[in-house]
């Protein structure tokens, strides 16, 4: 068949992605069964699938990291990367996408999935990755397929090309017709579908749908257009050639249907992948890599096995990679390969060297990170794709449950971050806190579970401390005097301080105006130190800022004065003076930019009112049809769990970025509560 003329041979790497819970992990399982990699089809419910084998995935019955499985179909090797659907775990998908040959977007026939689907299709369109849409759970379909496709169409910038249509028997779907092959199949439970003859209405429907498909293909093929206009039946090979070409060129997104739980539609999906997806040659062209003999591989995921070894999952893009291959990146030596493994979920099998196109795990690349482009040639290669982690939106403070684990926690965090670059850890020395930033509640929960489960460090978490400050509203001149006579040597220091508020954002300024040496020069720095000591905890319990202190007078004693005595005197001056200066609480205000589908914009408005947010403006989001940007200013304390509400108002797709803007005075009940909580915590 001429199909084989355009068919590319060789190993493929295919991403399975799509909205949350659409059936990707189940589809992977069905593919592995149908291609003979496994003998029994596991289910997500029973926790028996090849994908999602980690403790955390099983526990939550959802994918929380990608799973990799390699299988063989009709003589070619296929590696599938099952990506998590939850927006909180989207980073894994983004790190992999540039290096796959094609993607299968698994989606349900559900209008509510359009926003999520749109996010995913955008990534694929922007990266120019050929992709199919697999309409899963067709066993539960209630709508005509054409209606479903028109509901989903707004999510895609290229036409969704329906190339299979279901066969209905009353209310249920019993099979499908492949419009390119012009063949009808009836589904068999857990077995390949059987070919049947189409007759009557079904045949008419097939003809209609087929014509629509051909019309879409003809938009990019003048010859086909002429054939259609002149009613000449186009040869089947031509149709397959067009399907292949238009898929690879990103002109259409072909739509297939099936039921992953019953392995229905899976064989046809595999055949489409076999005939129509490109191989690594095309992928390296897209990435701008010159074909050569030197080993080149890109790390798409890093994980640590139970027995302590680090594994780097790589797509081999050139040459041959085997034990002993020594890799470099532009910055460093990445390590020497010890072990090449074929993956099947968490199962791994040692194998021989891997060739261009294959996706394998490499052992012991201690200095390789996810995203690195590794080369073994003389010349290191700059990264073929830059995948920046999405900005984090939610934080928790973490600490080891037991003090003895403090050091272990540090190591565990390092490994955790290696596995998951969408986490950030920040040390807050002021609050003595380790703050972990992530993509949402579930993401952070899973991260803490991993620390306990995989890395053996049980931890406790709490809300991170908000960076409150305090300042004063009026000035005062205050004496600070320290005098102690205890037996032999006494202590004496005496200062007069002029304390004044400064404009917002000025910080702290210390000056002196000592005349006649009433406070000797060498003691003045100690006075300043004493003042700084006192500013650490003002009368409200917080760091005091935006304040000027001028040393204007004082006295000393030739024997009893010392650095320490003047430091204490300086502190006393402030401790006694500040409460009289009308102290006031300051809270950090952030500039927040929320992005959301336009229909949710009004909800954002309401949300801001409940969170002391001040709306600065609305805009349409550049390059995003049907999306808005809402700019607001909001107290840090309210930004804390904002993401939870933004997501729930936007079917999960809304997000935001924020950055500190200024400190603002806070008075009234909220301020009183914050001060009381601080006092209680300090007591
Ligand atoms: N009725 C029906 N249910 C399905 C089908 N495929 C998957 N499911 C169910 O849908 C749920 C989610 O399946 P998963 O395979 O975990 O979906 P997923 O897309 O991998 O989920 P995430 O990775 O967490 O986004 C499970 O309860 C499956 O049993 C299908 O074809 N028909
Ligand atoms: Mg999954």
XYZ file of C-alpha atoms and ligand atoms in Angstrom:
716
model
C 0.000 0.000 0.000
C 1.124 3.496 -0.699
C 0.517 4.246 2.969
C 3.923 2.758 3.519
C 5.578 5.223 1.190
C 5.014 8.105 3.539
C 5.310 6.042 6.682
C 8.368 6.936 8.702
C 10.071 4.001 10.398
C 11.935 3.975 13.681
C 11.324 4.561 17.372
C 8.728 7.163 18.348
C 8.167 9.180 21.426
C 4.542 10.126 21.920
C 3.017 12.236 24.685
C -0.394 11.405 26.102
C -1.916 14.549 27.471
C -5.221 16.246 27.995
C -7.564 17.681 30.585
C -7.704 16.308 34.116
C -9.058 12.765 34.450
C -9.813 12.325 30.774
C -8.395 8.796 30.736
C -4.731 9.169 29.702
C -3.356 6.657 32.168
C -6.133 4.244 31.244
C -5.392 4.740 27.558
C -1.718 4.000 28.180
C -2.768 0.797 29.898
C -4.976 -0.112 26.940
C -2.148 0.582 24.486
C 0.269 -1.547 26.485
C -2.224 -4.381 26.541
C -3.051 -4.125 22.870
C 0.636 -4.043 21.908
C 1.501 -6.970 24.155
C 3.678 -5.165 26.706
C 1.347 -6.359 29.479
C -0.990 -9.299 29.682
C -3.777 -7.872 31.796
C -5.327 -4.402 31.745
C -5.081 -2.744 35.138
C -7.436 0.006 36.284
C -6.899 3.313 38.006
C -9.580 2.414 40.558
C -7.821 -0.771 41.612
C -4.410 0.914 41.552
C -3.045 -1.658 39.118
C -2.030 0.450 36.113
C 1.519 0.666 34.779
C 1.266 4.454 34.852
C 0.658 6.234 38.162
C 2.666 3.602 40.013
C 4.063 6.025 42.590
C 2.667 5.897 46.091
C 1.338 9.443 45.750
C -0.446 8.814 42.439
C -2.065 5.672 43.757
C -3.092 7.408 46.942
C -4.887 10.226 45.124
C -6.074 8.192 42.100
C -4.626 10.758 39.751
C -1.379 11.335 37.909
C 0.942 13.578 39.885
C 3.999 13.054 37.688
C 4.627 11.627 34.274
C 4.913 7.921 33.574
C 7.043 6.495 30.790
C 6.401 3.171 29.068
C 8.032 1.660 26.015
C 6.308 -0.939 23.889
C 6.609 -2.440 20.420
C 4.002 -2.328 17.684
C 4.436 -4.004 14.313
C 8.194 -3.966 14.620
C 8.653 -0.363 15.772
C 9.397 0.842 19.276
C 7.045 3.391 20.846
C 7.632 5.227 24.076
C 4.551 6.830 25.570
C 4.787 9.603 28.081
C 1.628 9.748 30.145
C 1.421 13.296 31.463
C -0.645 14.446 34.431
C -3.767 16.384 33.483
C -4.048 18.530 36.587
C -2.898 22.103 35.993
C -0.877 21.842 39.189
C 1.348 19.186 37.643
C 1.567 20.635 34.176
C 5.293 21.251 34.398
C 6.166 17.633 33.659
C 4.265 17.880 30.407
C 5.931 21.129 29.406
C 9.409 19.701 29.992
C 8.685 16.756 27.714
C 6.736 18.294 24.854
C 9.582 19.799 22.811
C 11.162 16.350 22.486
C 8.224 14.206 21.424
C 7.430 13.382 17.803
C 3.700 13.709 18.291
C 1.031 13.945 20.952
C -2.303 12.306 21.580
C -4.636 14.682 23.354
C -7.119 12.628 25.316
C -10.364 14.462 25.982
C -13.919 13.780 27.006
C -16.861 14.992 24.977
C -17.601 17.673 27.526
C -18.028 21.401 27.061
C -16.577 22.105 30.505
C -13.229 20.786 29.312
C -12.822 23.443 26.619
C -10.718 25.897 28.674
C -8.276 23.200 29.792
C -8.167 21.714 26.335
C -7.381 25.116 24.924
C -4.405 25.549 27.263
C -2.970 22.224 26.166
C -3.597 22.688 22.450
C -1.943 26.100 22.599
C 1.271 24.554 23.894
C 1.230 22.024 21.068
C 0.385 24.613 18.428
C 3.100 26.969 19.641
C 5.695 24.190 19.633
C 4.420 22.887 16.265
C 3.950 19.349 17.512
C 1.686 17.139 15.389
C -1.240 16.037 17.512
C -4.329 13.883 17.430
C -7.390 14.326 19.556
C -8.629 11.062 21.043
C -12.221 11.493 22.151
C -12.292 9.087 25.036
C -15.131 7.665 27.126
C -17.230 7.377 24.003
C -19.128 4.676 25.937
C -20.665 7.534 27.899
C -21.353 9.828 24.936
C -24.783 11.380 24.818
C -24.330 13.812 21.959
C -23.859 13.347 18.265
C -20.156 13.353 17.549
C -20.370 16.290 15.164
C -21.978 18.389 17.874
C -19.204 17.429 20.253
C -16.560 18.425 17.774
C -18.165 21.808 17.227
C -18.304 22.345 20.978
C -14.598 21.569 21.286
C -13.523 23.408 18.127
C -12.981 26.816 19.819
C -10.183 25.241 21.840
C -8.150 24.588 18.700
C -6.675 27.093 16.276
C -6.647 24.496 13.489
C -9.660 22.511 12.285
C -10.585 19.454 14.333
C -10.776 16.892 11.572
C -13.289 14.210 12.386
C -12.002 11.019 10.807
C -13.965 8.424 12.734
C -17.644 8.466 13.554
C -19.422 6.262 16.070
C -22.085 3.761 15.101
C -25.125 4.093 17.319
C -27.443 1.333 18.250
C -30.303 3.136 19.974
C -28.763 5.055 22.887
C -25.386 3.364 22.890
C -22.363 3.363 20.645
C -21.485 -0.081 19.382
C -18.693 0.648 16.969
C -17.218 3.208 14.626
C -16.523 3.942 11.019
C -13.073 4.994 9.919
C -13.679 7.621 7.281
C -10.260 7.402 5.674
C -10.305 3.640 5.385
C -14.037 3.573 4.646
C -14.373 0.668 6.972
C -16.816 0.088 9.782
C -15.982 -1.752 12.990
C -18.083 -3.135 15.774
C -16.504 -2.956 19.230
C -15.665 -6.171 21.002
C -15.236 -6.173 24.772
C -11.469 -6.222 25.466
C -10.689 -7.522 22.006
C -9.908 -5.968 18.637
C -12.970 -4.594 16.859
C -14.488 -6.563 14.014
C -15.127 -5.259 10.513
C -18.770 -5.010 9.457
C -20.719 -3.875 6.391
C -22.401 -0.494 6.564
C -25.894 -0.165 5.167
C -28.818 2.263 5.002
C -28.669 5.366 7.226
C -25.266 4.494 8.606
C -23.846 4.442 5.109
C -25.386 7.840 4.306
C -23.991 9.291 7.493
C -20.592 7.909 6.636
C -20.696 9.491 3.168
C -21.628 12.879 4.627
C -18.974 12.826 7.300
C -16.374 11.625 4.848
C -17.150 14.456 2.490
C -16.726 16.971 5.302
C -13.354 15.443 6.157
C -12.223 15.577 2.538
C -13.345 19.180 2.176
C -11.179 20.162 5.115
C -8.208 18.288 3.686
C -8.809 19.907 0.300
C -8.302 23.362 1.812
C -4.602 22.600 1.509
C -4.675 20.382 -1.582
C -5.904 21.900 -4.857
C -5.901 18.600 -6.684
C -8.151 17.037 -4.101
C -10.404 20.085 -4.287
C -10.796 19.602 -8.045
C -11.571 15.937 -7.603
C -14.258 16.790 -5.086
C -15.772 19.468 -7.308
C -15.822 17.136 -10.288
C -17.149 14.262 -8.219
C -14.150 12.054 -8.928
C -13.550 9.665 -6.018
C -10.052 10.462 -4.737
C -7.759 7.450 -4.328
C -7.459 6.219 -0.765
C -3.681 6.567 -0.832
C -4.010 10.213 -1.645
C -6.268 10.707 1.335
C -3.786 9.017 3.627
C -0.964 11.071 2.184
C -2.919 14.239 2.846
C -3.820 13.151 6.359
C -0.169 12.476 7.080
C 1.098 15.663 5.538
C -1.488 17.945 7.103
C -1.023 16.387 10.512
C 2.745 16.796 10.331
C 2.473 20.361 9.076
C 0.111 21.236 11.895
C -2.719 22.159 9.518
C -5.311 19.889 11.111
C -5.937 18.024 14.330
C -7.443 14.635 13.432
C -10.070 13.321 15.832
C -10.345 9.639 16.744
C -12.814 8.057 19.124
C -12.661 5.258 21.656
C -13.128 3.845 25.127
C -9.854 3.316 26.918
C -11.326 1.165 29.670
C -12.453 -1.365 27.065
C -9.486 -0.947 24.688
C -11.928 0.197 22.034
C -10.428 2.307 19.274
C -6.895 1.632 20.465
C -5.665 -0.429 17.553
C -6.781 2.197 15.033
C -5.079 4.853 17.127
C -1.848 2.833 17.036
C -2.136 2.417 13.301
C -2.646 6.126 12.825
C 0.440 6.792 14.950
C 2.399 4.237 12.956
C 1.482 5.600 9.560
C 1.196 9.283 10.173
C 3.482 10.501 12.930
C 6.989 11.626 12.085
C 10.101 10.204 13.718
C 13.064 11.777 15.418
C 14.545 13.092 12.133
C 11.725 15.560 11.839
C 11.816 16.316 15.560
C 15.488 17.260 15.562
C 14.869 19.504 12.566
C 12.136 21.220 14.505
C 14.560 21.629 17.411
C 17.263 23.019 15.148
C 19.743 20.221 15.802
C 22.032 19.094 13.026
C 22.014 15.355 12.487
C 25.374 13.810 13.319
C 27.054 10.823 14.847
C 27.911 12.304 18.216
C 25.627 11.196 21.028
C 23.067 13.888 21.890
C 20.261 13.370 24.385
C 17.855 15.609 26.218
C 16.824 15.009 29.811
C 13.040 15.075 30.058
C 12.608 13.857 33.632
C 14.740 13.093 36.650
C 13.852 10.756 39.462
C 15.499 8.958 42.326
C 14.888 5.250 42.655
C 14.126 3.555 45.941
C 17.652 2.229 46.082
C 19.159 5.663 45.926
C 20.243 5.838 42.314
C 19.489 8.860 40.212
C 17.808 8.153 36.884
C 17.634 10.580 34.000
C 14.956 9.870 31.428
C 16.289 11.058 28.078
C 15.224 11.225 24.493
C 18.245 10.228 22.414
C 18.442 12.699 19.533
C 21.636 11.583 17.857
C 24.372 8.962 17.910
C 24.425 6.030 20.263
C 24.260 6.155 24.047
C 25.513 3.303 26.195
C 27.344 2.420 29.375
C 30.379 4.621 29.713
C 29.127 7.456 27.501
C 30.377 10.606 29.212
C 28.098 13.572 28.787
C 28.715 17.275 29.071
C 26.529 20.358 29.092
C 27.806 23.864 28.366
C 28.184 24.422 32.123
C 29.494 21.142 33.479
C 30.279 17.486 33.133
C 27.003 15.686 33.590
C 28.462 12.272 34.374
C 29.179 8.887 32.914
C 26.299 6.607 32.003
C 26.066 3.513 34.197
C 23.086 1.542 33.012
C 20.654 2.085 30.130
C 17.099 1.096 30.996
C 13.869 0.508 29.175
C 10.996 1.799 31.267
C 7.554 0.398 31.860
C 6.123 2.714 34.484
C 8.167 2.149 37.606
C 9.522 -1.085 36.203
C 12.893 -0.858 34.482
C 14.831 -3.370 32.497
C 18.504 -3.103 31.702
C 19.201 -3.002 28.002
C 21.953 -2.344 25.486
C 22.941 1.018 23.999
C 20.155 3.296 22.789
C 20.012 4.848 19.341
C 18.654 8.140 18.075
C 14.908 8.269 18.564
C 14.754 6.006 21.571
C 13.592 7.145 24.984
C 15.394 5.472 27.865
C 16.485 6.038 31.443
C 20.198 6.528 32.117
C 21.773 5.698 35.446
C 24.229 7.775 37.452
C 24.271 11.068 35.579
C 24.799 12.795 38.884
C 25.130 16.285 37.467
C 22.433 16.195 34.802
C 19.211 18.109 35.327
C 15.824 17.958 33.675
C 15.984 20.163 30.591
C 19.706 19.656 29.952
C 20.869 18.925 26.449
C 23.656 16.385 26.873
C 26.383 15.760 24.323
C 29.323 13.438 24.263
C 31.034 15.257 21.428
C 33.834 17.760 21.871
C 31.488 20.667 21.724
C 28.756 21.021 24.340
C 25.394 21.999 22.894
C 23.321 24.852 24.289
C 19.889 23.680 25.522
C 17.638 22.768 22.594
C 14.564 24.050 24.386
C 14.111 26.393 27.305
C 11.304 25.308 29.562
C 10.873 27.784 32.341
C 8.822 26.636 35.291
C 5.532 28.422 35.765
C 5.676 31.011 38.526
C 4.578 29.497 41.827
C 1.252 30.535 43.306
C 1.001 28.966 46.729
C 3.397 28.456 49.624
C 3.722 26.487 52.828
C 6.391 26.561 55.495
C 7.926 23.158 56.146
C 10.041 21.750 58.951
C 11.197 18.269 59.874
C 8.844 16.682 62.387
C 11.838 15.635 64.421
C 14.853 17.833 64.987
C 17.232 15.014 64.215
C 15.982 15.080 60.621
C 16.951 18.713 60.001
C 20.014 17.847 57.927
C 18.214 15.064 56.102
C 15.457 17.520 55.194
C 17.975 19.692 53.375
C 19.134 16.748 51.250
C 15.601 15.544 50.652
C 14.565 19.002 49.449
C 17.472 19.066 47.014
C 16.335 15.771 45.500
C 12.723 16.789 45.486
C 13.600 19.937 43.524
C 15.640 17.882 41.086
C 12.614 15.732 40.399
C 10.203 18.631 40.265
C 11.497 21.945 38.922
C 8.096 23.571 39.434
C 8.785 23.696 43.168
C 10.861 26.459 44.699
C 12.302 26.522 48.189
C 13.113 29.798 49.887
C 14.722 30.279 53.264
C 13.266 33.065 55.320
C 15.953 33.736 57.937
C 13.885 36.392 59.676
C 11.066 33.956 60.434
C 13.402 30.924 60.651
C 11.301 29.286 57.990
C 11.844 27.059 54.994
C 9.108 28.039 52.591
C 8.116 25.731 49.771
C 6.410 27.382 46.815
C 4.377 25.384 44.313
C 1.521 25.290 41.838
C -1.398 24.641 44.170
C -2.708 22.785 47.199
C -2.423 19.301 45.728
C 1.039 19.979 44.366
C 2.305 21.022 47.784
C 0.511 18.157 49.505
C 2.121 15.654 47.154
C 5.512 17.304 47.702
C 5.208 16.856 51.462
C 4.053 13.260 50.970
C 7.105 12.608 48.819
C 9.394 14.035 51.476
C 7.944 11.610 53.984
C 7.401 8.613 51.698
C 10.184 8.615 49.163
C 12.857 10.467 51.109
C 12.019 9.341 54.623
C 11.642 12.753 56.257
C 8.247 13.261 57.915
C 7.502 16.959 58.085
C 5.140 19.431 59.647
C 3.733 22.331 57.684
C 2.192 25.660 58.460
C 1.166 28.850 56.762
C 4.200 30.940 55.895
C 4.746 34.046 57.954
C 3.559 37.252 56.317
C 6.234 39.945 56.257
C 4.492 42.515 58.468
C 6.448 45.519 59.675
C 5.665 48.465 61.879
C 6.528 52.113 61.854
C 5.790 55.262 63.810
C 3.550 58.179 62.977
C 5.131 60.908 65.090
C 8.487 61.774 66.554
C 9.833 62.246 70.043
C 13.057 63.144 71.837
C 13.847 60.410 74.312
C 16.598 59.810 76.819
C 18.053 56.330 77.229
C 20.062 55.771 80.346
C 21.796 52.658 81.571
C 23.420 52.742 84.982
C 24.412 49.812 87.119
C 26.577 49.747 90.209
C 27.243 46.170 91.182
C 30.279 45.722 93.376
C 33.468 46.667 91.532
C 33.199 47.917 87.950
C 29.907 49.662 87.135
C 28.166 50.258 83.823
C 27.203 53.664 82.539
C 25.786 54.907 79.283
C 23.477 57.840 78.648
C 22.064 59.056 75.355
C 19.426 61.426 74.071
C 17.793 60.351 70.843
C 15.698 62.325 68.404
C 13.308 59.758 66.889
C 11.351 60.667 63.753
C 9.239 58.899 61.143
C 10.579 58.681 57.587
C 8.660 58.397 54.319
C 7.456 54.907 53.294
C 10.195 52.696 51.907
C 13.110 54.675 53.407
C 14.118 51.990 55.883
C 16.312 53.195 58.721
C 18.731 56.085 59.109
C 21.039 56.798 62.025
C 22.862 60.093 62.435
C 24.541 61.943 65.244
C 25.075 65.536 66.295
C 27.316 65.179 69.297
C 29.173 68.292 70.339
C 31.980 68.592 72.801
C 32.455 64.866 73.118
C 29.562 64.368 75.542
C 29.367 60.891 74.048
C 32.885 59.844 73.033
C 33.291 59.052 69.306
C 34.231 55.433 69.853
C 30.940 54.689 71.629
C 28.687 56.085 68.906
C 28.640 52.911 66.742
C 27.534 50.997 69.841
C 24.627 53.367 70.315
C 23.574 52.631 66.740
C 23.845 48.896 67.391
C 21.595 49.267 70.422
C 19.058 51.153 68.341
C 19.139 48.415 65.683
C 18.614 45.805 68.415
C 15.476 47.590 69.536
C 14.108 47.968 65.998
C 13.976 44.197 65.525
C 10.905 43.992 67.740
C 8.899 47.163 67.991
C 6.065 47.756 70.429
C 3.681 45.785 68.143
C 6.103 42.882 67.863
C 7.464 43.484 64.355
C 10.556 44.934 62.720
C 10.377 48.748 62.822
C 11.046 50.497 59.519
C 10.932 53.971 57.996
C 12.436 55.618 61.008
C 15.287 58.074 61.621
C 17.196 58.182 64.886
C 19.577 60.994 65.660
C 21.894 60.921 68.640
C 21.832 64.489 69.913
C 23.135 64.413 73.453
C 24.285 62.233 76.310
C 26.916 61.758 78.968
C 29.578 59.258 79.986
C 31.701 58.063 82.857
C 35.471 57.679 82.491
C 35.610 54.338 84.291
C 32.142 52.767 84.002
C 31.285 53.560 80.368
C 31.798 50.846 77.775
C 30.593 49.749 74.334
C 28.105 47.448 75.992
C 26.751 50.134 78.289
C 26.139 52.511 75.379
C 24.568 49.760 73.295
C 22.126 49.064 76.122
C 21.450 52.777 76.548
C 20.657 53.123 72.853
C 18.257 50.231 73.046
C 16.537 51.576 76.150
C 16.023 54.920 74.428
C 14.104 53.246 71.640
C 12.206 50.758 73.802
C 10.949 53.611 75.963
C 10.457 56.063 73.130
C 8.711 54.045 70.419
C 5.425 53.348 72.255
C 4.938 57.109 72.513
C 5.384 57.610 68.773
C 1.988 56.172 67.729
C 3.234 52.883 66.318
C 1.323 51.502 63.372
C 1.315 48.159 61.579
C 2.534 47.923 57.971
C 1.531 45.118 55.681
C 3.036 44.103 52.356
C 0.864 44.840 49.345
C 1.443 42.941 46.131
C 0.753 43.835 42.573
C -1.219 40.860 41.248
C -1.988 40.071 37.633
C -4.751 37.544 37.191
C -5.371 35.887 33.820
C -8.707 34.211 33.212
C -11.234 33.442 30.491
C -13.370 36.549 29.949
C -16.540 34.927 31.244
C -14.880 34.638 34.656
C -13.732 38.255 34.814
C -16.840 39.431 36.658
C -16.260 36.763 39.290
C -12.748 38.111 39.828
C -14.303 41.451 40.594
C -16.404 39.941 43.359
C -13.498 37.930 44.622
C -11.364 41.046 45.055
C -13.981 42.723 47.200
C -13.813 39.857 49.687
C -10.033 40.007 49.843
C -9.305 43.691 50.358
C -8.116 43.816 46.775
C -8.109 47.012 44.796
C -8.734 46.690 41.096
C -6.378 48.785 39.005
C -7.651 47.791 35.594
C -8.862 45.226 33.101
C -7.377 44.362 29.754
C -7.709 41.753 27.090
C -4.871 39.257 27.286
C -2.447 39.758 24.432
C -2.461 36.794 22.046
C -5.213 35.011 23.971
C -8.616 35.281 22.362
C -11.383 35.313 24.923
C -9.108 35.888 27.895
C -8.663 38.885 30.172
C -6.010 40.254 32.468
C -7.138 41.768 35.753
C -4.612 43.942 37.573
C -5.079 44.386 41.271
C -3.268 45.365 44.403
C -3.784 43.035 47.280
C -2.329 42.430 50.751
C 0.159 39.548 50.909
C -1.986 37.833 53.510
C -4.841 37.673 50.986
C -2.668 36.514 48.082
C -1.845 33.501 50.270
C -4.560 31.137 49.087
C -5.950 33.249 46.251
C -5.161 30.539 43.708
C -7.713 28.199 45.234
C -10.530 30.628 44.516
C -9.203 31.760 41.145
C -9.109 28.168 39.968
C -12.533 27.334 41.272
C -13.966 30.357 39.456
C -12.317 29.412 36.151
C -12.654 25.634 35.782
C -9.039 25.367 36.860
C -7.411 27.433 34.135
C -7.114 30.879 35.728
C -3.800 31.851 37.220
C -1.826 34.835 38.420
C 1.582 36.276 38.991
C 2.447 38.698 41.749
C 5.235 40.845 42.981
C 5.779 42.971 46.024
C 4.720 46.545 45.493
C 4.738 48.517 48.716
C 4.049 48.501 52.445
C 0.783 50.003 53.558
C -0.534 51.042 56.961
C -3.045 48.694 58.456
C -5.297 49.720 61.342
C -8.534 48.542 62.887
C -9.729 45.089 63.765
C -7.558 43.165 61.298
C -4.472 44.927 62.616
C -5.455 44.269 66.231
C -5.876 40.579 65.472
C -2.475 40.364 63.813
C -0.780 42.093 66.750
C -2.599 39.872 69.263
C -1.581 36.737 67.347
C 2.016 37.899 67.302
C 1.995 38.539 71.041
C 0.437 35.129 71.684
C 3.051 33.417 69.519
C 5.891 35.220 71.280
C 4.572 34.377 74.756
N -16.456 5.213 31.177
C -15.158 5.371 30.932
N -14.362 5.711 31.930
C -13.049 5.886 31.671
C -12.519 5.701 30.386
N -11.198 5.940 30.426
C -10.922 6.255 31.704
N -12.026 6.216 32.464
C -12.123 6.518 33.900
O -11.812 7.873 34.083
C -11.110 8.056 35.327
C -9.792 8.739 35.086
O -8.968 7.866 34.349
P -7.409 8.109 34.257
O -6.890 7.145 33.259
O -6.788 8.143 35.589
O -7.404 9.563 33.669
P -6.144 10.502 33.465
O -6.437 11.346 32.309
O -4.897 9.690 33.433
O -6.189 11.360 34.805
P -5.054 12.407 35.286
O -3.761 11.883 34.838
O -5.167 12.485 36.758
O -5.408 13.701 34.626
C -10.943 6.666 35.904
O -11.964 6.477 36.830
C -11.098 5.762 34.700
O -11.574 4.483 35.034
C -13.407 5.336 29.335
O -13.028 5.172 28.181
N -14.717 5.181 29.668
Mg -3.214 9.990 34.447
